[in-house]
PDB file of C-alpha atoms in Angstrom:
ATOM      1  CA  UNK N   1       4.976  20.408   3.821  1.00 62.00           C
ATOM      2  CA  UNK N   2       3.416  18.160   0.795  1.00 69.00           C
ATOM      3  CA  UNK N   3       1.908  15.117   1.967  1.00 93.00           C
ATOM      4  CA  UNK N   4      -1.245  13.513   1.127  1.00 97.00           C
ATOM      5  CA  UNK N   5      -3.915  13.741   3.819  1.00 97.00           C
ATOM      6  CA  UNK N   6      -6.844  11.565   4.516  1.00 98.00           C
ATOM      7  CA  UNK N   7     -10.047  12.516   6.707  1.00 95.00           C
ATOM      8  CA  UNK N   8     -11.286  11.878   9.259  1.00 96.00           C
ATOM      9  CA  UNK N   9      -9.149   9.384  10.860  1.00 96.00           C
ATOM     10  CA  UNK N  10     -12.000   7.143  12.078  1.00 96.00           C
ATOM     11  CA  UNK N  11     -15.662   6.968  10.534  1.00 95.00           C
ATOM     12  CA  UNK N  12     -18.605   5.168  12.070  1.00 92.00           C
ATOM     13  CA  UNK N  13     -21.804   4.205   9.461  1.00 90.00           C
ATOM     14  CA  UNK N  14     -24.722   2.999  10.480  1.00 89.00           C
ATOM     15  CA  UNK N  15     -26.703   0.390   8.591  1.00 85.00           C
ATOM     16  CA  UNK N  16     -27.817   2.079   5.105  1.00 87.00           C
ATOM     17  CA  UNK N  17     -25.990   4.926   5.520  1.00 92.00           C
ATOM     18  CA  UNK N  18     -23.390   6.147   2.742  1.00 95.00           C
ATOM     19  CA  UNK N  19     -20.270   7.898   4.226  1.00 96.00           C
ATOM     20  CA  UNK N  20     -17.651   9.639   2.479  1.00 97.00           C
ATOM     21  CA  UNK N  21     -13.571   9.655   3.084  1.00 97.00           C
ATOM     22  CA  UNK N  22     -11.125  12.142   2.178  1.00 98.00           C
ATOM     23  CA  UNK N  23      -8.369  12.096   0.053  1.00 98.00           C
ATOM     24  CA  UNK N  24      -6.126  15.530  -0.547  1.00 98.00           C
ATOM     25  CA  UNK N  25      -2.847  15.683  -2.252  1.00 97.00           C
ATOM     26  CA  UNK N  26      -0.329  18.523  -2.496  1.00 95.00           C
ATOM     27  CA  UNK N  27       2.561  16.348  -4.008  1.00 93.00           C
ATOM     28  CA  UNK N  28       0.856  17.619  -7.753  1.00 92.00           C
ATOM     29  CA  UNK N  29       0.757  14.308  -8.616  1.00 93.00           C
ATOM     30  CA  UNK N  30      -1.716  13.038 -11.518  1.00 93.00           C
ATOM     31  CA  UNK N  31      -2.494   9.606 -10.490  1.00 93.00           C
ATOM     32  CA  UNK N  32      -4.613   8.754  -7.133  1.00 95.00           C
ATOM     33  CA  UNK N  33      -5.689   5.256  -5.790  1.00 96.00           C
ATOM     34  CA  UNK N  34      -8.092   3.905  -2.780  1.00 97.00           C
ATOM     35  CA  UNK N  35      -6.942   0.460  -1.338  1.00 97.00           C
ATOM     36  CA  UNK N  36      -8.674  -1.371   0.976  1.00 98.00           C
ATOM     37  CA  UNK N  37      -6.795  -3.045   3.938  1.00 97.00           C
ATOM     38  CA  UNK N  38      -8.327  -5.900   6.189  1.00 96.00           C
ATOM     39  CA  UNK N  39      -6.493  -8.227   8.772  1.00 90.00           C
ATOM     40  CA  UNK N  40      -4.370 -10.877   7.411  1.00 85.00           C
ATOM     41  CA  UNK N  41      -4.695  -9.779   4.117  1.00 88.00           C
ATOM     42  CA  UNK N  42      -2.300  -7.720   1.359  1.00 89.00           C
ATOM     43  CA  UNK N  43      -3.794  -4.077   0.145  1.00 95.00           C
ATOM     44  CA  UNK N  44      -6.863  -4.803  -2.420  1.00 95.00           C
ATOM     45  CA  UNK N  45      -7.016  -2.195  -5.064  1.00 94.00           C
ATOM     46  CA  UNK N  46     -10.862  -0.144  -4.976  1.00 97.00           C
ATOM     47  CA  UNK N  47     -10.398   2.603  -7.475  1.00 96.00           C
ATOM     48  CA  UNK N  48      -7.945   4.621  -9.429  1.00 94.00           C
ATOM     49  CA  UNK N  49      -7.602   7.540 -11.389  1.00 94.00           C
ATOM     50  CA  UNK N  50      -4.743   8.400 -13.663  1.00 91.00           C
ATOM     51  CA  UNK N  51      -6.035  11.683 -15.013  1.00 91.00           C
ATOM     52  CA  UNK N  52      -8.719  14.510 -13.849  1.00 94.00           C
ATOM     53  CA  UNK N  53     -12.358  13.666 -14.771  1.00 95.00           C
ATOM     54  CA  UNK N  54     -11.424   9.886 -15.302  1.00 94.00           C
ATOM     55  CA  UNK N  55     -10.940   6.728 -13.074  1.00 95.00           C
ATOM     56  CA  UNK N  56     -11.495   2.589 -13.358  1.00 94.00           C
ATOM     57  CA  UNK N  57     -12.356  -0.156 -11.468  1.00 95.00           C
ATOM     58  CA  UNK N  58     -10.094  -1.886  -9.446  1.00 94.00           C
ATOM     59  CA  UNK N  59     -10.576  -5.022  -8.011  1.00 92.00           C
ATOM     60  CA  UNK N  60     -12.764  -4.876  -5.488  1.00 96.00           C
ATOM     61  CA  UNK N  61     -15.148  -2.072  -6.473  1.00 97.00           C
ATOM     62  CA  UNK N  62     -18.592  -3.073  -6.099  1.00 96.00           C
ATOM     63  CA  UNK N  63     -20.176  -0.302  -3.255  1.00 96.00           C
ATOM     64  CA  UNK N  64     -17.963   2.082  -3.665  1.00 97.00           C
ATOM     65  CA  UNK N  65     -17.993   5.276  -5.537  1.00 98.00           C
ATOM     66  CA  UNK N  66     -15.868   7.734  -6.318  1.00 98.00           C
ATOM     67  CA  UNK N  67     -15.373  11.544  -8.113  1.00 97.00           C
ATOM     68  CA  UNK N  68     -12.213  12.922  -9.432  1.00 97.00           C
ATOM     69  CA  UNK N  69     -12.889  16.782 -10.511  1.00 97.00           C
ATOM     70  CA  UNK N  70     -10.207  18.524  -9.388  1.00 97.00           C
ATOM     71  CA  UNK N  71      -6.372  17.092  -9.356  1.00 96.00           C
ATOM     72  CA  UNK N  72      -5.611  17.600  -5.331  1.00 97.00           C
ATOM     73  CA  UNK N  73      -8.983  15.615  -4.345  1.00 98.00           C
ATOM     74  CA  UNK N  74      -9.869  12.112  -4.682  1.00 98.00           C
ATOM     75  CA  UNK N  75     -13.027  11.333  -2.443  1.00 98.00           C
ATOM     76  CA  UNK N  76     -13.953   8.126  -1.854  1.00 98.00           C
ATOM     77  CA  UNK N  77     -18.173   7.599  -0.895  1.00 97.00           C
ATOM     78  CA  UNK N  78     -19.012   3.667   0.391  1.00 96.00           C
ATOM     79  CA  UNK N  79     -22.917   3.179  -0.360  1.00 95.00           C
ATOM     80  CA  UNK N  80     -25.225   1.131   1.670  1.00 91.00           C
ATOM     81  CA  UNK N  81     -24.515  -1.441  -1.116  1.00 90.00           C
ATOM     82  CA  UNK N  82     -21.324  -2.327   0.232  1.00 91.00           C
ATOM     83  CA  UNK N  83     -22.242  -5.302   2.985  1.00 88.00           C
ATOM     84  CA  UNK N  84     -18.940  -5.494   4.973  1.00 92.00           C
ATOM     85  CA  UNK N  85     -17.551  -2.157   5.325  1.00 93.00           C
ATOM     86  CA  UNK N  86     -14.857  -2.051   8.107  1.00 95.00           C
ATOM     87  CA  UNK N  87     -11.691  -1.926   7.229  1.00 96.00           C
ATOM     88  CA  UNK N  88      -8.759   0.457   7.086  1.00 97.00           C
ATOM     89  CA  UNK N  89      -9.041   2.599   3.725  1.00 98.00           C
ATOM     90  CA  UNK N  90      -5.551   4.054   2.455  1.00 98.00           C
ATOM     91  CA  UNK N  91      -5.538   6.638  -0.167  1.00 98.00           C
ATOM     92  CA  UNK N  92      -2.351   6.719  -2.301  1.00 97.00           C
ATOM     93  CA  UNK N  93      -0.682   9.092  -5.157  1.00 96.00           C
ATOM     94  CA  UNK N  94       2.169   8.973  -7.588  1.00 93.00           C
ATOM     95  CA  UNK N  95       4.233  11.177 -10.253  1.00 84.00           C
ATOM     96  CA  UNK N  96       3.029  10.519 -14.041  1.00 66.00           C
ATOM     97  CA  UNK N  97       4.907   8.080 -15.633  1.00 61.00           C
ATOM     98  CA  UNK N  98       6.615   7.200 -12.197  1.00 67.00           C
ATOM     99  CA  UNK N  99       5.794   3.705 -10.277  1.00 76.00           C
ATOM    100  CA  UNK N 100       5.937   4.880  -6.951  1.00 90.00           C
ATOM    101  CA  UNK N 101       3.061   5.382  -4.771  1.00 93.00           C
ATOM    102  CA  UNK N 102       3.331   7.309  -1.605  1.00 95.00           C
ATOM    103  CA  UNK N 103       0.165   6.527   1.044  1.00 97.00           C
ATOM    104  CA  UNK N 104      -1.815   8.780   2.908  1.00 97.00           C
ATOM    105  CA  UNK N 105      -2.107   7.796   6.930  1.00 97.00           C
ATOM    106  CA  UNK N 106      -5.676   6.207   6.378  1.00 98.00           C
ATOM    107  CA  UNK N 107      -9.344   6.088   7.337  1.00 98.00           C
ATOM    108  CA  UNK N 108     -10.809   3.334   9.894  1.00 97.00           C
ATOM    109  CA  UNK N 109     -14.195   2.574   9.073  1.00 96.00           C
ATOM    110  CA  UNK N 110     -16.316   1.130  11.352  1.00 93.00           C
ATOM    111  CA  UNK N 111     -20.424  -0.263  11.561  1.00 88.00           C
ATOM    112  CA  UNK N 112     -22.716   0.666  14.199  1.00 84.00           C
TER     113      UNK N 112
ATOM    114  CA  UNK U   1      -2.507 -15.214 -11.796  1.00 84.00           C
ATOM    115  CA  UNK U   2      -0.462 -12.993 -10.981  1.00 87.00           C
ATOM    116  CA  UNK U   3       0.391 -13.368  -7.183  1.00 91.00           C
ATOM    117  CA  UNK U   4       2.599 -11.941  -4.370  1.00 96.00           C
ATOM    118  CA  UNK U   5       3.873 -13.995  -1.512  1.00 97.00           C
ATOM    119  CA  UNK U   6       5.624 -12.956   1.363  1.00 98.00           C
ATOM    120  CA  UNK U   7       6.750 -15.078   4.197  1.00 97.00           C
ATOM    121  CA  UNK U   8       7.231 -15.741   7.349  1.00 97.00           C
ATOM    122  CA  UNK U   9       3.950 -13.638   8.177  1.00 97.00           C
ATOM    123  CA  UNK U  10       5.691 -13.163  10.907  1.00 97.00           C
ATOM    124  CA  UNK U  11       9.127 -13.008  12.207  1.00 98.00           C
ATOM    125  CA  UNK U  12      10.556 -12.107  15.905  1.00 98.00           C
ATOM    126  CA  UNK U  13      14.484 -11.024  16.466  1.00 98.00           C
ATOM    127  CA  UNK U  14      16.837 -10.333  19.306  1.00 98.00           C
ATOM    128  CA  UNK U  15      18.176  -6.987  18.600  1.00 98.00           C
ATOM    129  CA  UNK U  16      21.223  -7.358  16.631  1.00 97.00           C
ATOM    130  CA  UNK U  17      20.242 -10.415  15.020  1.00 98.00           C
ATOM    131  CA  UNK U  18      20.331 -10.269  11.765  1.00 98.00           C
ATOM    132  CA  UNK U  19      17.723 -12.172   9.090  1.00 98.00           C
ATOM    133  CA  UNK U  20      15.993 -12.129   6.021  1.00 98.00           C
ATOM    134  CA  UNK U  21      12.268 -11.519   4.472  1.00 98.00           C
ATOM    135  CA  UNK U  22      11.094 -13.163   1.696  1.00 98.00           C
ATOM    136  CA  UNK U  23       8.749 -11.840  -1.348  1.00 98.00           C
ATOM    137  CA  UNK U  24       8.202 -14.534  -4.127  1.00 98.00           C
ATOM    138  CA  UNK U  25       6.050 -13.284  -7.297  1.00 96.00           C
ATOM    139  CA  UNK U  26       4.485 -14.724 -10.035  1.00 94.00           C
ATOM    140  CA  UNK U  27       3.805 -12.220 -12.354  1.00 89.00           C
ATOM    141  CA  UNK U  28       3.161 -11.990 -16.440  1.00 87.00           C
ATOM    142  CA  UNK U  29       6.104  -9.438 -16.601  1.00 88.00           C
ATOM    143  CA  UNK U  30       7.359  -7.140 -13.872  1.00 90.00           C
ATOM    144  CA  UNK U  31       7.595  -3.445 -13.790  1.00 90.00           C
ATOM    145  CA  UNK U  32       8.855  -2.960 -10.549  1.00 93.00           C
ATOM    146  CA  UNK U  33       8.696  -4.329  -6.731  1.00 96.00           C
ATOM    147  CA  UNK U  34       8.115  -2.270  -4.017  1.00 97.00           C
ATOM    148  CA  UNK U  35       8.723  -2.397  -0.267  1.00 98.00           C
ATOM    149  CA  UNK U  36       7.022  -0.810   1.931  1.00 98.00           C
ATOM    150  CA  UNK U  37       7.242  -0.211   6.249  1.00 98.00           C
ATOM    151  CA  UNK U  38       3.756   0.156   7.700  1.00 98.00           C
ATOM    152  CA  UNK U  39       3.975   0.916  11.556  1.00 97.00           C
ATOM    153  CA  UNK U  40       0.311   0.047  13.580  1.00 95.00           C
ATOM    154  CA  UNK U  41      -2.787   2.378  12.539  1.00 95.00           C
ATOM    155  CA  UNK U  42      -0.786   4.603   9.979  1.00 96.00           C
ATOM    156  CA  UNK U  43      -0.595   4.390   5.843  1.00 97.00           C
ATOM    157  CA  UNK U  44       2.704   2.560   4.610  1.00 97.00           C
ATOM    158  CA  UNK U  45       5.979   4.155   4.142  1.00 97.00           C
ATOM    159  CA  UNK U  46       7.875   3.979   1.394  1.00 97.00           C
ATOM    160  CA  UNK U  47      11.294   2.119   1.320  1.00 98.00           C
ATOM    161  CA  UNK U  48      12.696   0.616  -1.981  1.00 96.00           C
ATOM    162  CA  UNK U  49      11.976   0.214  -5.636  1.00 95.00           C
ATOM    163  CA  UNK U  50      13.822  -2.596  -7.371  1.00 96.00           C
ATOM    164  CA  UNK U  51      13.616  -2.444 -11.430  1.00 93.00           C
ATOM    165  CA  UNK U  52      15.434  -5.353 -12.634  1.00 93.00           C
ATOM    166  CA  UNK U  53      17.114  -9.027 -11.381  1.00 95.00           C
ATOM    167  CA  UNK U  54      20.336  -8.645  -9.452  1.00 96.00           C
ATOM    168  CA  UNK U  55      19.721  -4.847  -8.753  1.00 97.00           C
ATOM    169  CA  UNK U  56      19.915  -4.255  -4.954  1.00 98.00           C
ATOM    170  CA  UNK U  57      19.370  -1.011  -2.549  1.00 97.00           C
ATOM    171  CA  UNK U  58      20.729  -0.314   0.683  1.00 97.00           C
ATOM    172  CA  UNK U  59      19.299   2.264   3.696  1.00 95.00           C
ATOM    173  CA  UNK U  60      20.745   2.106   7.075  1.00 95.00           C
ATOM    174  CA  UNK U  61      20.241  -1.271   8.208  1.00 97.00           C
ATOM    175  CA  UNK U  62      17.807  -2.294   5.442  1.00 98.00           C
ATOM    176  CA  UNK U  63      19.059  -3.835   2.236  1.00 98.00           C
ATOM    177  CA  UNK U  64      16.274  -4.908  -1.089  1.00 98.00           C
ATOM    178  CA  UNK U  65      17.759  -7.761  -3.121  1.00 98.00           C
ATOM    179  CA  UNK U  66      15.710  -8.625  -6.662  1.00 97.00           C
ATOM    180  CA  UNK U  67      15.881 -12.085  -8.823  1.00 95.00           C
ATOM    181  CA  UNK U  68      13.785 -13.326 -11.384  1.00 92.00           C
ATOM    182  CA  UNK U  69      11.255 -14.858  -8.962  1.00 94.00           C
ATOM    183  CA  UNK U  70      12.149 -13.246  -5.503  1.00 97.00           C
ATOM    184  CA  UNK U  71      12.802 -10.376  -3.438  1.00 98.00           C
ATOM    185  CA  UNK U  72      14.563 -10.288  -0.152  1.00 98.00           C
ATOM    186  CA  UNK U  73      13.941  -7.521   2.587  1.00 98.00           C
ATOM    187  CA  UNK U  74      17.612  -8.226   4.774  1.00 98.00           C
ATOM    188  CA  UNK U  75      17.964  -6.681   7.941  1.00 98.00           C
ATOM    189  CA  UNK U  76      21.130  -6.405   9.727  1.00 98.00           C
ATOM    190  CA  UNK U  77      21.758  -5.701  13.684  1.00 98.00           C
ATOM    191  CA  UNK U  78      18.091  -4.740  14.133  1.00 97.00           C
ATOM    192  CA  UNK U  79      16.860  -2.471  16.690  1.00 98.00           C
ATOM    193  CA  UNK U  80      13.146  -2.539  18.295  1.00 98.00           C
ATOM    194  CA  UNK U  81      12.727   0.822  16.267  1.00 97.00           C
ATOM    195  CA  UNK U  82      12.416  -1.669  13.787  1.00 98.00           C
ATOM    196  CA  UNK U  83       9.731  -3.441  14.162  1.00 98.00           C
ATOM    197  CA  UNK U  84       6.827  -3.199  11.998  1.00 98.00           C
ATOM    198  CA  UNK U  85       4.900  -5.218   8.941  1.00 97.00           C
ATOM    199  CA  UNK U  86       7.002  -4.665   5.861  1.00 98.00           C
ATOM    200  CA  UNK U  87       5.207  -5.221   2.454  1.00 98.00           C
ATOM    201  CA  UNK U  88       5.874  -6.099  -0.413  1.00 98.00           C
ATOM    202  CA  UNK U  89       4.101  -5.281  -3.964  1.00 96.00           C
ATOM    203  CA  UNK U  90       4.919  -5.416  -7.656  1.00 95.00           C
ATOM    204  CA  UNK U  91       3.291  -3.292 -10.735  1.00 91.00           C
ATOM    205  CA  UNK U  92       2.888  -5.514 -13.858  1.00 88.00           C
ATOM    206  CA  UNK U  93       4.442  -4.531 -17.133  1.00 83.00           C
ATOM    207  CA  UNK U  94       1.457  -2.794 -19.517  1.00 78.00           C
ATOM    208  CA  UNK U  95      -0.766  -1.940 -16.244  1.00 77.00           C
ATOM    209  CA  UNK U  96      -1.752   1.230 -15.157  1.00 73.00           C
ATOM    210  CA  UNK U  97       0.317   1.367 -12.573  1.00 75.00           C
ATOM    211  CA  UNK U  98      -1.481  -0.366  -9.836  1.00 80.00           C
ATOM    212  CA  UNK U  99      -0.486  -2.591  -7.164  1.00 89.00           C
ATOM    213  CA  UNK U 100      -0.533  -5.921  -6.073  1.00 93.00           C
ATOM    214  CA  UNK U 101       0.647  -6.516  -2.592  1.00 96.00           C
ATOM    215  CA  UNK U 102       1.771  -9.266  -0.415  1.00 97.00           C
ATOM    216  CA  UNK U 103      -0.248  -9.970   2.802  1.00 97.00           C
ATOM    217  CA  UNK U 104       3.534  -8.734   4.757  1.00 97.00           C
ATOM    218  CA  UNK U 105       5.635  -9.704   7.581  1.00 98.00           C
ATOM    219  CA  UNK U 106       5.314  -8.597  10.799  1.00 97.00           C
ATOM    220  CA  UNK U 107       8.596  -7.947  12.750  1.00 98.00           C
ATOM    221  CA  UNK U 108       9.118  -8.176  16.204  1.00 98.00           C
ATOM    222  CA  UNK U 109      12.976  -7.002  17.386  1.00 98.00           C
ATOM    223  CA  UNK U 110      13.325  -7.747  21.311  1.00 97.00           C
ATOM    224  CA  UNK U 111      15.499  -5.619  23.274  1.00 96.00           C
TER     225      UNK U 111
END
């Protein structure tokens, strides 16, 4: 079955702490993004990559990192930099040079 | 700014009543607008791309409608396996393909 699959399902960090989600894709698609979901508001945009070995800024990504070395994996690592952590984090893929992105079933992050 | 707006946030049916859901965007030039279902705790699902005004898609009792400024989600004879928060996003011409999204609706269908 391809999917995209995200792990764990929740994550607890305590204060200072960096913690690391999973992204994995079997869909070979090129492109992977991270959004970041929080009540009442739309999907913010955290990273992206388009391409192994390269990825941007989105909109929101002060204390977060991320690594894109192989094409399947697109880890996402929040750093002790990032002040308000919880929220639901939603990986996504698409085809190249095709608009659609299909979503992975997400990570709840929460503080100690 | 470009800016996605989606209303009511929230919206509650009898089942078999039918109604609409609104996504206005402001935008420097459109790619496409998506819609997507998102049931409680899980990632969104995809439902619809819409390319270009006056294109519409239909699946079961879901039809996407696209003008120049709007998109409409309608919904006719709902059932409670409907309910959900239904999103809405757009990808702007020349962008890397990245999304911006409305904050969604949230359906409630009563039995």
């Amino acid at each position: 079955d391809g999917g995209i699959t995200q792990s764990p399902k929740y994550l607890f960090r305590k204060e200072g702490q960096n913690v690391t989600l999973s992204c994995e894709q079997n869909l070979n698609h090129d492109a992977m993004y991270w959004y970041r979901q929080d009540p009442g508001q739309g999907l913010r945009l955290i990273y992206y990559s388009q391409i192994v070995n390269d990825f941007q800024k989105g909109d929101i990504a002060e204390g977060y990192s991320v690594s894109r070395e192989k094409k399947e994996s697109f880890p996402l690592t929040v750093t002790s930099a990032q002040k308000n952590p919880t929220a639901f984090y939603l990986c996504a893929s698409s085809m190249p040079h095709q608009e659609t992105q299909y979503f992975g079933p997400g990570t709840r992050l929460l503080v100690l | 700014e470009d800016q996605v707006t989606q209303s009511p946030e929230a919206l509650r049916l009898q089942e078999g009543e039918s109604s609409s859901l609104n996504c206005s965007y402001t935008v420097s030039g459109l790619r496409g607008l998506f819609w997507y279902r998102q049931d409680p705790g899980k990632g969104p699902e995809f439902l619809f791309t819409l390319y270009s005004a006056g294109e519409e898609k239909e699946k079961e009792r879901l039809k996407a409608t696209l003008t120049k400024k709007e998109s409409f989600l309608h919904i006719t004879a709902p059932k409670p396996e409907d309910s959900a928060t239904y999103l809405c996003a757009v990808q702007i011409r020349g962008s890397q393909g990245n999304l911006i999204f409305g904050k969604g609706t949230k359906l409630s269908v009563k039995p």
